[in-house]
Coordinates of C-alpha atoms in Angstrom, one line a residue:
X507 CA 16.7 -51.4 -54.5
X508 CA 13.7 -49.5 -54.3
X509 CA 12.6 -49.1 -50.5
X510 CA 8.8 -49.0 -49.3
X511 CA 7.5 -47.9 -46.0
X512 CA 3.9 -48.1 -44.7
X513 CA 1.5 -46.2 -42.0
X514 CA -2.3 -46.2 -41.4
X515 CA -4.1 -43.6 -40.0
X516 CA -7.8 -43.1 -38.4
X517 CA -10.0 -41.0 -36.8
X518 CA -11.6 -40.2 -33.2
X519 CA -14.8 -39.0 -34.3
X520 CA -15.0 -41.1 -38.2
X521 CA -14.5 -44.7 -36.1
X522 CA -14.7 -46.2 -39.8
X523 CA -12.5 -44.2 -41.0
X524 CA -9.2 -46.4 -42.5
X525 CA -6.3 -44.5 -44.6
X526 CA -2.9 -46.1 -45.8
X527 CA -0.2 -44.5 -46.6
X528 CA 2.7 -45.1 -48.7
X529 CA 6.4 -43.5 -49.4
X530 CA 9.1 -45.3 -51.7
X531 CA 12.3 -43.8 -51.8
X532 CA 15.0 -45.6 -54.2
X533 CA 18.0 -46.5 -51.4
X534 CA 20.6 -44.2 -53.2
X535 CA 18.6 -41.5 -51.9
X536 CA 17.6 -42.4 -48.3
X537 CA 20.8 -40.8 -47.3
X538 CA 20.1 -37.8 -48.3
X539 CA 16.5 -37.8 -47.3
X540 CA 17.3 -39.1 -43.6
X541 CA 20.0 -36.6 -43.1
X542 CA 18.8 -33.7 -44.2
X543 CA 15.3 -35.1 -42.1
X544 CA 17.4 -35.5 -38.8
X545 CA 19.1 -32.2 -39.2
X546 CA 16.1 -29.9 -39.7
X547 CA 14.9 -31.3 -36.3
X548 CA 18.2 -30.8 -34.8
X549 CA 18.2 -27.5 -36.2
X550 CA 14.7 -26.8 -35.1
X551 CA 15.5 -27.5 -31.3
X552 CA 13.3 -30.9 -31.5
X553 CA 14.0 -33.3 -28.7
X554 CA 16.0 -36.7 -30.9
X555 CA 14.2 -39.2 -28.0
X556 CA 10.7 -37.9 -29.1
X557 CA 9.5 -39.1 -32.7
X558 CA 8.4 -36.0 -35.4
X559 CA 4.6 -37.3 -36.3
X560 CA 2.0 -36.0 -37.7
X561 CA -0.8 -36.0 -34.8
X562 CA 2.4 -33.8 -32.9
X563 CA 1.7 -31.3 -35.9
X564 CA -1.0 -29.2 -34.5
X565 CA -0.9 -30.3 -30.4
X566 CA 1.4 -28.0 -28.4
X567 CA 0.5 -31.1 -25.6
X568 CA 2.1 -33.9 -27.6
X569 CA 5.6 -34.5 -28.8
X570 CA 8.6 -32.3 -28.2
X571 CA 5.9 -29.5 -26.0
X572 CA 9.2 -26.7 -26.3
X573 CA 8.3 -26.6 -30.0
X574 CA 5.2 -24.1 -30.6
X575 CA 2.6 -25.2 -33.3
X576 CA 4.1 -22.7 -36.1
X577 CA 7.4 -24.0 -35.5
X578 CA 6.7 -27.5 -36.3
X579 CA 4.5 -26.8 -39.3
X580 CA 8.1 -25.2 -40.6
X581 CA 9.6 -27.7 -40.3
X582 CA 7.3 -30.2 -41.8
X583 CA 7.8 -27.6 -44.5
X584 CA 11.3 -28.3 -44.8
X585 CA 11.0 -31.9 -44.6
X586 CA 9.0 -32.1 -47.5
X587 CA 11.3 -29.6 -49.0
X588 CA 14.0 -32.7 -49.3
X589 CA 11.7 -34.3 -51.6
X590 CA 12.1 -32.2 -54.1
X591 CA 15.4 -32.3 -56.6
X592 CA 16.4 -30.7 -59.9
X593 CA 14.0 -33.0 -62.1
X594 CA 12.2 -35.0 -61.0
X595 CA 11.0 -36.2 -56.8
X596 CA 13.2 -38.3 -54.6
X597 CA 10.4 -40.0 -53.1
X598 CA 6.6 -41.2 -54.5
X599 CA 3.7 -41.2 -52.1
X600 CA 0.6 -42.9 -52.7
X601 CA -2.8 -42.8 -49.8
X602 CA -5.5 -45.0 -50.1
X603 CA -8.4 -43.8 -48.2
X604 CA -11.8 -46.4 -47.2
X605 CA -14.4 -47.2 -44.6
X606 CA -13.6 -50.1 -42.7
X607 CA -15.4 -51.9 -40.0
X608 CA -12.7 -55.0 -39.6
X609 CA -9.6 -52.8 -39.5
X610 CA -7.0 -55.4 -39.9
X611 CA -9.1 -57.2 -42.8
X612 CA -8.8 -54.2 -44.8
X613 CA -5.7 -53.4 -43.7
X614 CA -4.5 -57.2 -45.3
X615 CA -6.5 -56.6 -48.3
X616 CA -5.8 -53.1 -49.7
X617 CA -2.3 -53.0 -49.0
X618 CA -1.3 -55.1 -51.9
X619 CA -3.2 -53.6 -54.9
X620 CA -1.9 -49.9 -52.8
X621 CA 2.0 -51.7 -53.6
X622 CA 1.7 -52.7 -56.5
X623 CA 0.2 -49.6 -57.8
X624 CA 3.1 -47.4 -56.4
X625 CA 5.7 -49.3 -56.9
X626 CA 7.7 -47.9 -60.3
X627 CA 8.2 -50.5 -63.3
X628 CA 11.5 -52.4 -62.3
X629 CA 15.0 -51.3 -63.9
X630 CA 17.2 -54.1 -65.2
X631 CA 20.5 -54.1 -63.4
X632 CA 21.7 -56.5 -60.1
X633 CA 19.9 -55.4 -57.3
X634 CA 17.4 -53.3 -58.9
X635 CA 14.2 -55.3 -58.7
X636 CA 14.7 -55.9 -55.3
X637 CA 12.2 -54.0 -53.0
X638 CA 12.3 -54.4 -48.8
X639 CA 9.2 -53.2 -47.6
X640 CA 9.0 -51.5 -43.3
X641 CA 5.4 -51.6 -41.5
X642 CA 4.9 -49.6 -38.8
X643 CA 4.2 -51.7 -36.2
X644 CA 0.9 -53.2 -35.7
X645 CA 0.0 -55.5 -32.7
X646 CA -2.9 -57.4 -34.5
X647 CA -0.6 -58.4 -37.3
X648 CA 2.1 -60.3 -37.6
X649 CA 5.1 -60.6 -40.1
X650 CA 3.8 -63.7 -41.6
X651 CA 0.3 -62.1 -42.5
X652 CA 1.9 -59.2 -44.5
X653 CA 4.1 -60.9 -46.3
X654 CA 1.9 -63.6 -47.3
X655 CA -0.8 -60.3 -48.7
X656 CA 1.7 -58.7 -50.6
X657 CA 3.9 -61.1 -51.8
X658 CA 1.8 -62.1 -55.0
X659 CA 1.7 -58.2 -55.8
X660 CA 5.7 -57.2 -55.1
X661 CA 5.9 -60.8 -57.3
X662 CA 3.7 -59.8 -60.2
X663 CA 5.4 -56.2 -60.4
X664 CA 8.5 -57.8 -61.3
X665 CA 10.0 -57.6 -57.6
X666 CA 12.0 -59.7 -55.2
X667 CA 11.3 -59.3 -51.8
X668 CA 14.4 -58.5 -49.9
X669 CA 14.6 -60.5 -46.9
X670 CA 11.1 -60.1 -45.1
X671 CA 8.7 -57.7 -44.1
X672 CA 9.9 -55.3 -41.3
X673 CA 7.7 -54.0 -38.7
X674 CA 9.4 -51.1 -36.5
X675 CA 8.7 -49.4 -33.9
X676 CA 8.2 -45.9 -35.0
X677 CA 11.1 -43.0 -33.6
X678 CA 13.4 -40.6 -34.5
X679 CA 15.5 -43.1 -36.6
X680 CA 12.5 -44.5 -38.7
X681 CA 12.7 -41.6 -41.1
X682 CA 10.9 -42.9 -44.0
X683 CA 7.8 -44.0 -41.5
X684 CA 7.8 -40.5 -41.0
X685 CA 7.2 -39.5 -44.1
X686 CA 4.6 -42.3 -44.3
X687 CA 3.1 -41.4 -41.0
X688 CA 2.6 -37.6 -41.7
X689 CA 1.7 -37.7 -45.4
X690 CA -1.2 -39.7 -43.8
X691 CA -1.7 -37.6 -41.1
X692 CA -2.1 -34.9 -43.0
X693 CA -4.0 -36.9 -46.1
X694 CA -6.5 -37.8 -43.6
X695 CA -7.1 -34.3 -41.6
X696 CA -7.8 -32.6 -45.5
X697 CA -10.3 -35.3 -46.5
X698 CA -12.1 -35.6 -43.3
X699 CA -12.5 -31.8 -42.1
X700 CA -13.7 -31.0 -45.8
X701 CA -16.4 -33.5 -45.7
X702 CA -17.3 -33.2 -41.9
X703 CA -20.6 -31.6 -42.7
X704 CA -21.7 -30.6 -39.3
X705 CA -18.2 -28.8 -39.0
X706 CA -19.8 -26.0 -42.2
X707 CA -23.7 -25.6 -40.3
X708 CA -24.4 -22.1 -39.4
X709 CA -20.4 -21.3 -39.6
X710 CA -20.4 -17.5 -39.7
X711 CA -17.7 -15.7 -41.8
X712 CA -15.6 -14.5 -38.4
X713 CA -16.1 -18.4 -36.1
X714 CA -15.0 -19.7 -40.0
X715 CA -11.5 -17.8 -39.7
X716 CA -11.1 -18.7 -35.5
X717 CA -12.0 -22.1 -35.9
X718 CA -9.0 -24.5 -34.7
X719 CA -10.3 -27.3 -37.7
X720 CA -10.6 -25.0 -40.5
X721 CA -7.1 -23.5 -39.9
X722 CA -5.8 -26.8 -39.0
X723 CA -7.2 -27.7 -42.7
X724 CA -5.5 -25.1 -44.5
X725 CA -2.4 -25.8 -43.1
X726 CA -2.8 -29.1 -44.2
X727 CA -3.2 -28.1 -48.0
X728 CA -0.6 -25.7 -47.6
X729 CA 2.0 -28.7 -46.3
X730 CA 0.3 -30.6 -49.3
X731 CA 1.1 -28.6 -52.2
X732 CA 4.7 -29.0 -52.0
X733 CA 4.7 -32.6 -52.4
X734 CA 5.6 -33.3 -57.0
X735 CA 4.5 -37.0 -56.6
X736 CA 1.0 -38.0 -54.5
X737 CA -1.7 -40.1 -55.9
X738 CA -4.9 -41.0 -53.7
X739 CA -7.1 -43.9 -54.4
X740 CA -10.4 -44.4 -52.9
X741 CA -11.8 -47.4 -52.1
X742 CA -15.6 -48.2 -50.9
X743 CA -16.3 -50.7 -48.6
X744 CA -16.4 -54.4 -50.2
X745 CA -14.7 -53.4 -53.6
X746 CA -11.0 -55.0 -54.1

C-alpha cells in the first residue's frame, strides 16, 4: 500500500500565494520513518503535546519555546536524515507552487494532477495498488469534495482508494503530515524570500549577512539539499 499525505502552505505578506505539498511513503516503511521521527524529538527535549512544524522552525515564540532556533533546525536535520536508505529514498516529495485568489478552488483543482504525478507506477501483488490518502485538516472542505477531485486521478494511475480520504488534525502522531507540512514550509520560505524583490534593494554586504530572512533562506536550502527525491511544479493561475 503506498501511503499519501497532504499540506498547503501560504504567506502573510504574498496573500496569493498557494503551495501544496506532497510525501508518499510505501507503508512498510512508515515504521521506521515515524519512530525514528518521534525519537529525535524525544531525544531533542521537544515537548510530545506540542506538534514539530515548520512555521516553529525559525520562531523561538511558537512551538516547544525550551528548544532554541539552532536546535530545532538539527533536528529537522535528522528528520530528513530518515529519508535516506542504502539505495534508493524511503519517501518521495512533490510541491506544487501557484497564485491563487479562490484558495479552496485551487486547492480542489491542482491536487489531483499534483497525485497523480507523484504517485509511483503501481506494483502487481494483493494490496499493492491500493493507496489511502491523509489531508490535513481544512475547515472549508469536506471529505466528500476531496475525494470526489482526486478519485478520477488515484483511478487512472492504476489505484484503489483505500477506504476514504482522511482529514487529521495535525500533532505529534501525524508524522507523515509532518513531513508534508515542513517540506512545504520550507518549499515556500526558499521560493518566496528569493523572489521578494524589495527584500534585495539597497541590501549592503554587512545588513545582507544580519538579515533574519536571508539567513532564514539559507537555512532553508541547507535543510533542502538532503532530501534524494523532490520535484516542484509550477503552476500559473488559470492553467490545469
Amino acid at each position: 500500500m503506498i501511503l499519501v499525505f497532504i499540506d498547503e502552505t501560504s504567506d502573510t505578506k504574498f496573500k496569493d500565494y498557494l503551495g501544496l505539498s506532497c510525501a508518499v511513503v510505501k507503508h512498510n516503511y512508515y515504521r521506521q520513518i515515524k519512530v525514528g521521527f518521534q525519537q529525535i524529538l524525544i531525544k531533542g527535549g521537544w515537548n510530545p503535546t506540542i506538534e514539530f512544524k515548520g512555521s516553529y522552525l525559525f520562531s523561538a515564540s511558537k512551538g516547544c519555546i525550551d528548544i532554541p532556533v539552532e536546535k530545532r533546525v538539527e533536528m529537522a536535520e535528522e528528520i530528513i536524515d530518515l529519508n535516506i536508505a542504502n539505495k534508493n529514498a524511503r519517501m518521495k516529495f512533490a510541491y506544487l507552487k501557484s497564485n491563487s485568489t479562490d484558495g479552496k478552488t485551487e486547492y480542489l483543482r491542482y491536487l489531483p494532477p499534483l497525485l497523480y504525478k507523484v504517485l509511483p507506477k503501481p506494483i502487481k501483488g494483493q494490496g499493492k495498488d491500493l493507496v489511502s490518502v491523509f489531508c490535513d485538516y481544512r475547515s472549508d472542505i469536506s471529505v466528500r469534495e476531496i475525494r470526489a477531485s482526486i478519485r478520477p486521478a488515484i483511478n487512472q494511475r492504476g489505484y484503489t482508494l483505500y477506504e476514504d480520504v482522511v482529514q487529521v488534525a495535525s500533532n505529534f502522531e501525524t508524522v507523515g503530515i509532518a513531513y508534508a507540512d515542513i517540506i512545504g514550509y520550507l518549499s515556500a520560505r526558499i521560493d518566496i524570500i528569493s523572489n521578494d524583490s524589495e527584500l534585495f534593494e539597497n541590501l549592503s554586504e554587512e545588513h545582507f549577512e544580519q538579515n533574519g530572512k536571508l539567513r532564514k533562506l539559507r537555512t532553508s536550502i541547507q535543510i533542502m539539499d538532503k532530501i534524494k527525491q523532490l520535484t516542484i511544479y509550477e503552476v500559473k493561475l488559470g492553467e490545469k
